[in-house]
mmCIF file of C-alpha atoms in Angstrom:
data_model
loop_
_atom_site.group_PDB
_atom_site.id
_atom_site.type_symbol
_atom_site.label_atom_id
_atom_site.label_comp_id
_atom_site.label_asym_id
_atom_site.label_seq_id
_atom_site.Cartn_x
_atom_site.Cartn_y
_atom_site.Cartn_z
ATOM 1 C CA UNK A 1 90.473 170.635 125.689
ATOM 2 C CA UNK A 2 91.776 171.072 121.860
ATOM 3 C CA UNK A 3 90.352 168.777 120.534
ATOM 4 C CA UNK A 4 90.350 167.633 116.993
ATOM 5 C CA UNK A 5 87.788 166.628 114.530
ATOM 6 C CA UNK A 6 89.742 164.799 111.815
ATOM 7 C CA UNK A 7 88.337 164.191 107.967
ATOM 8 C CA UNK A 8 84.778 166.648 108.786
ATOM 9 C CA UNK A 9 84.447 169.623 106.709
ATOM 10 C CA UNK A 10 80.634 170.219 108.486
ATOM 11 C CA UNK A 11 81.648 171.593 110.899
ATOM 12 C CA UNK A 12 79.533 169.811 113.459
ATOM 13 C CA UNK A 13 81.045 167.697 115.240
ATOM 14 C CA UNK A 14 83.803 170.886 115.980
ATOM 15 C CA UNK A 15 81.170 173.009 116.425
ATOM 16 C CA UNK A 16 79.614 171.134 119.502
ATOM 17 C CA UNK A 17 82.600 170.717 121.113
ATOM 18 C CA UNK A 18 83.238 174.498 120.291
ATOM 19 C CA UNK A 19 79.793 175.521 122.133
ATOM 20 C CA UNK A 20 81.193 174.171 125.687
ATOM 21 C CA UNK A 21 84.605 176.885 125.059
ATOM 22 C CA UNK A 22 86.544 173.910 124.168
ATOM 23 C CA UNK A 23 89.143 175.184 121.094
ATOM 24 C CA UNK A 24 87.883 172.117 118.084
ATOM 25 C CA UNK A 25 89.203 172.705 115.751
ATOM 26 C CA UNK A 26 88.631 170.808 112.309
ATOM 27 C CA UNK A 27 90.580 169.441 109.168
ATOM 28 C CA UNK A 28 89.570 167.761 106.100
ATOM 29 C CA UNK A 29 90.784 168.262 102.500
ATOM 30 C CA UNK A 30 87.537 170.277 101.439
ATOM 31 C CA UNK A 31 86.194 173.059 102.519
ATOM 32 C CA UNK A 32 84.108 174.342 105.945
ATOM 33 C CA UNK A 33 80.638 174.265 105.158
ATOM 34 C CA UNK A 34 80.432 176.365 107.989
ATOM 35 C CA UNK A 35 82.685 178.709 109.639
ATOM 36 C CA UNK A 36 86.547 178.574 108.013
ATOM 37 C CA UNK A 37 88.093 180.298 110.338
ATOM 38 C CA UNK A 38 89.131 177.272 113.304
ATOM 39 C CA UNK A 39 89.139 174.754 110.073
ATOM 40 C CA UNK A 40 92.463 173.134 108.877
ATOM 41 C CA UNK A 41 92.075 172.560 105.165
ATOM 42 C CA UNK A 42 95.243 170.218 104.081
ATOM 43 C CA UNK A 43 96.100 166.351 104.983
ATOM 44 C CA UNK A 44 95.455 165.796 109.204
ATOM 45 C CA UNK A 45 99.259 164.594 109.243
ATOM 46 C CA UNK A 46 99.421 167.771 109.494
ATOM 47 C CA UNK A 47 97.890 168.374 112.677
ATOM 48 C CA UNK A 48 98.318 164.990 115.032
ATOM 49 C CA UNK A 49 101.661 166.290 117.105
ATOM 50 C CA UNK A 50 100.183 169.659 117.416
ATOM 51 C CA UNK A 51 98.873 168.864 121.404
ATOM 52 C CA UNK A 52 95.701 167.963 121.926
ATOM 53 C CA UNK A 53 93.597 166.639 124.392
ATOM 54 C CA UNK A 54 90.814 164.935 122.169
ATOM 55 C CA UNK A 55 90.450 163.814 118.731
ATOM 56 C CA UNK A 56 86.669 162.987 116.811
ATOM 57 C CA UNK A 57 87.814 161.283 113.513
ATOM 58 C CA UNK A 58 85.687 160.071 110.785
ATOM 59 C CA UNK A 59 88.203 158.221 108.311
ATOM 60 C CA UNK A 60 87.140 157.671 104.346
ATOM 61 C CA UNK A 61 84.894 154.746 104.417
ATOM 62 C CA UNK A 62 85.436 154.189 100.365
ATOM 63 C CA UNK A 63 86.970 151.208 101.340
ATOM 64 C CA UNK A 64 86.596 150.200 103.979
ATOM 65 C CA UNK A 65 82.841 150.045 104.928
ATOM 66 C CA UNK A 66 81.008 146.202 104.323
ATOM 67 C CA UNK A 67 78.293 147.797 102.328
ATOM 68 C CA UNK A 68 80.787 147.542 99.181
ATOM 69 C CA UNK A 69 82.457 144.468 100.404
ATOM 70 C CA UNK A 70 81.497 143.305 96.277
ATOM 71 C CA UNK A 71 83.828 145.707 95.681
ATOM 72 C CA UNK A 72 86.599 144.059 98.935
ATOM 73 C CA UNK A 73 88.541 141.187 96.106
ATOM 74 C CA UNK A 74 89.413 144.116 93.588
ATOM 75 C CA UNK A 75 90.141 146.885 96.553
ATOM 76 C CA UNK A 76 92.887 144.486 98.533
ATOM 77 C CA UNK A 77 94.247 143.623 95.413
ATOM 78 C CA UNK A 78 95.571 146.672 93.733
ATOM 79 C CA UNK A 79 96.348 148.035 97.912
ATOM 80 C CA UNK A 80 94.196 150.609 97.884
ATOM 81 C CA UNK A 81 91.748 148.807 101.323
ATOM 82 C CA UNK A 82 95.897 148.354 103.048
ATOM 83 C CA UNK A 83 95.789 151.759 102.730
ATOM 84 C CA UNK A 84 92.523 153.043 104.307
ATOM 85 C CA UNK A 85 93.584 150.833 106.855
ATOM 86 C CA UNK A 86 97.087 152.570 107.184
ATOM 87 C CA UNK A 87 95.483 155.459 107.816
ATOM 88 C CA UNK A 88 93.078 154.481 110.278
ATOM 89 C CA UNK A 89 96.113 152.920 112.530
ATOM 90 C CA UNK A 90 97.956 156.067 112.052
ATOM 91 C CA UNK A 91 95.269 158.227 113.037
ATOM 92 C CA UNK A 92 94.637 155.977 116.850
ATOM 93 C CA UNK A 93 98.328 155.944 117.009
ATOM 94 C CA UNK A 94 98.999 159.543 116.989
ATOM 95 C CA UNK A 95 99.986 161.262 120.981
ATOM 96 C CA UNK A 96 96.442 162.020 121.592
ATOM 97 C CA UNK A 97 95.107 160.636 125.365
ATOM 98 C CA UNK A 98 91.330 160.274 124.196
ATOM 99 C CA UNK A 99 89.946 160.262 120.330
ATOM 100 C CA UNK A 100 87.008 158.318 118.409
ATOM 101 C CA UNK A 101 87.005 156.700 115.584
ATOM 102 C CA UNK A 102 83.626 156.963 113.935
ATOM 103 C CA UNK A 103 83.395 154.687 110.931
ATOM 104 C CA UNK A 104 79.913 152.421 109.046
ATOM 105 C CA UNK A 105 79.904 148.627 109.546
ATOM 106 C CA UNK A 106 83.524 148.429 108.235
ATOM 107 C CA UNK A 107 86.208 146.280 107.730
ATOM 108 C CA UNK A 108 88.819 147.480 110.501
ATOM 109 C CA UNK A 109 86.083 146.072 113.196
ATOM 110 C CA UNK A 110 87.978 142.603 112.038
ATOM 111 C CA UNK A 111 91.776 144.777 111.016
ATOM 112 C CA UNK A 112 92.673 146.484 114.017
ATOM 113 C CA UNK A 113 89.641 145.335 116.799
ATOM 114 C CA UNK A 114 85.473 145.240 116.957
ATOM 115 C CA UNK A 115 83.751 148.787 117.955
ATOM 116 C CA UNK A 116 83.466 150.124 121.583
ATOM 117 C CA UNK A 117 79.809 150.268 120.053
ATOM 118 C CA UNK A 118 77.211 151.055 117.517
ATOM 119 C CA UNK A 119 75.151 153.790 117.439
ATOM 120 C CA UNK A 120 71.733 154.827 115.780
ATOM 121 C CA UNK A 121 70.634 157.949 114.699
ATOM 122 C CA UNK A 122 67.378 157.211 115.874
ATOM 123 C CA UNK A 123 68.840 157.715 119.433
ATOM 124 C CA UNK A 124 70.067 160.941 118.969
ATOM 125 C CA UNK A 125 67.188 162.528 117.261
ATOM 126 C CA UNK A 126 66.969 161.551 113.745
ATOM 127 C CA UNK A 127 64.281 159.031 113.161
ATOM 128 C CA UNK A 128 66.471 156.824 110.253
ATOM 129 C CA UNK A 129 68.513 154.033 110.533
ATOM 130 C CA UNK A 130 72.313 154.249 109.433
ATOM 131 C CA UNK A 131 74.506 151.697 111.906
ATOM 132 C CA UNK A 132 77.568 153.577 112.756
ATOM 133 C CA UNK A 133 80.830 152.349 114.535
ATOM 134 C CA UNK A 134 82.497 153.985 117.245
ATOM 135 C CA UNK A 135 86.055 152.997 118.341
ATOM 136 C CA UNK A 136 86.764 154.609 121.577
ATOM 137 C CA UNK A 137 89.819 155.616 124.230
ATOM 138 C CA UNK A 138 89.904 156.548 127.253
ATOM 139 C CA UNK A 139 85.619 158.212 126.305
ATOM 140 C CA UNK A 140 82.413 156.550 127.613
ATOM 141 C CA UNK A 141 80.029 155.801 125.251
ATOM 142 C CA UNK A 142 77.652 157.611 123.796
ATOM 143 C CA UNK A 143 74.623 157.321 125.816
ATOM 144 C CA UNK A 144 70.973 157.954 123.689
ATOM 145 C CA UNK A 145 70.628 161.493 124.296
ATOM 146 C CA UNK A 146 66.855 161.851 122.313
ATOM 147 C CA UNK A 147 64.996 158.182 120.965
ATOM 148 C CA UNK A 148 62.325 159.056 118.537
ATOM 149 C CA UNK A 149 60.501 157.052 116.549
ATOM 150 C CA UNK A 150 61.104 156.628 112.598
ATOM 151 C CA UNK A 151 63.471 153.585 110.780
ATOM 152 C CA UNK A 152 63.394 154.986 107.768
ATOM 153 C CA UNK A 153 66.985 154.282 105.733
ATOM 154 C CA UNK A 154 66.843 157.242 104.493
ATOM 155 C CA UNK A 155 71.155 157.670 102.989
ATOM 156 C CA UNK A 156 70.744 154.143 102.014
ATOM 157 C CA UNK A 157 67.609 154.822 99.715
ATOM 158 C CA UNK A 158 69.429 158.325 98.566
ATOM 159 C CA UNK A 159 69.225 158.514 94.454
ATOM 160 C CA UNK A 160 72.813 158.311 92.568
ATOM 161 C CA UNK A 161 73.826 162.320 92.613
ATOM 162 C CA UNK A 162 78.151 163.133 91.858
ATOM 163 C CA UNK A 163 77.538 164.557 95.122
ATOM 164 C CA UNK A 164 76.192 160.772 97.009
ATOM 165 C CA UNK A 165 78.893 159.702 99.054
ATOM 166 C CA UNK A 166 79.483 163.569 100.880
ATOM 167 C CA UNK A 167 75.813 163.856 101.903
ATOM 168 C CA UNK A 168 76.158 160.162 103.056
ATOM 169 C CA UNK A 169 79.088 160.927 105.190
ATOM 170 C CA UNK A 170 77.831 164.076 107.118
ATOM 171 C CA UNK A 171 77.700 163.947 111.152
ATOM 172 C CA UNK A 172 74.096 163.651 112.373
ATOM 173 C CA UNK A 173 74.423 167.274 114.189
ATOM 174 C CA UNK A 174 71.421 165.630 117.141
ATOM 175 C CA UNK A 175 74.563 163.015 117.233
ATOM 176 C CA UNK A 176 77.215 165.976 116.938
ATOM 177 C CA UNK A 177 75.170 167.350 119.563
ATOM 178 C CA UNK A 178 75.768 164.177 121.184
ATOM 179 C CA UNK A 179 79.354 164.047 121.469
ATOM 180 C CA UNK A 180 79.487 167.689 122.574
ATOM 181 C CA UNK A 181 77.639 167.230 125.257
ATOM 182 C CA UNK A 182 79.088 164.175 127.071
ATOM 183 C CA UNK A 183 82.284 164.125 126.165
ATOM 184 C CA UNK A 184 83.006 168.041 126.002
ATOM 185 C CA UNK A 185 80.281 168.975 128.718
ATOM 186 C CA UNK A 186 81.582 166.411 131.789
ATOM 187 C CA UNK A 187 84.360 165.106 133.520
ATOM 188 C CA UNK A 188 85.806 162.355 132.054
ATOM 189 C CA UNK A 189 86.897 158.842 132.973
ATOM 190 C CA UNK A 190 91.447 159.522 134.013
ATOM 191 C CA UNK A 191 93.555 158.705 131.216
ATOM 192 C CA UNK A 192 95.320 155.299 130.777
ATOM 193 C CA UNK A 193 97.655 153.327 128.843
ATOM 194 C CA UNK A 194 97.380 153.954 124.915
ATOM 195 C CA UNK A 195 96.365 150.800 123.975
ATOM 196 C CA UNK A 196 97.718 147.944 121.660
ATOM 197 C CA UNK A 197 95.542 148.317 118.766
ATOM 198 C CA UNK A 198 97.700 148.564 115.517
ATOM 199 C CA UNK A 199 96.383 144.013 114.834
#
């Protein structure tokens, strides 16, 4: 498959799919932390119509996550939240038959639709908590790959720093590996019609 991993600078999900022989590319405005050979540094809009079979997208959550709800009135008033939601709608309306949108608990649930599932890092080998929502189309739900002990909210306890947002946004390696294994190394269900999700 041709796999686009949108809004990813770490290369973790991309490389998980590449490990199973797929033509997977990451795309972000930032430089790639991994091998840049399969990374497009620039707007994902440049790539959405390039014939992808599957997309995993991590749209910025700064103006969407409910953890920052105290700032919502300001972000609604100045249009930042609407712009962020419009970007999500752009991703899910792209001509890509299978996709996953990943975000923390956010207003995507009320503005567009509830997530298909909510996963935790401790289900995939990391003894931490960080509720992560997945909106899925023509992809099966992610199954726990390695349940471990530990329920520490390490991400939420990170001290303030210039790179805190960046550290918080990386996909857990165990989650990336599970995506590559379950969506890139197994027979997927037939492709259905694109759903009406643009409410």
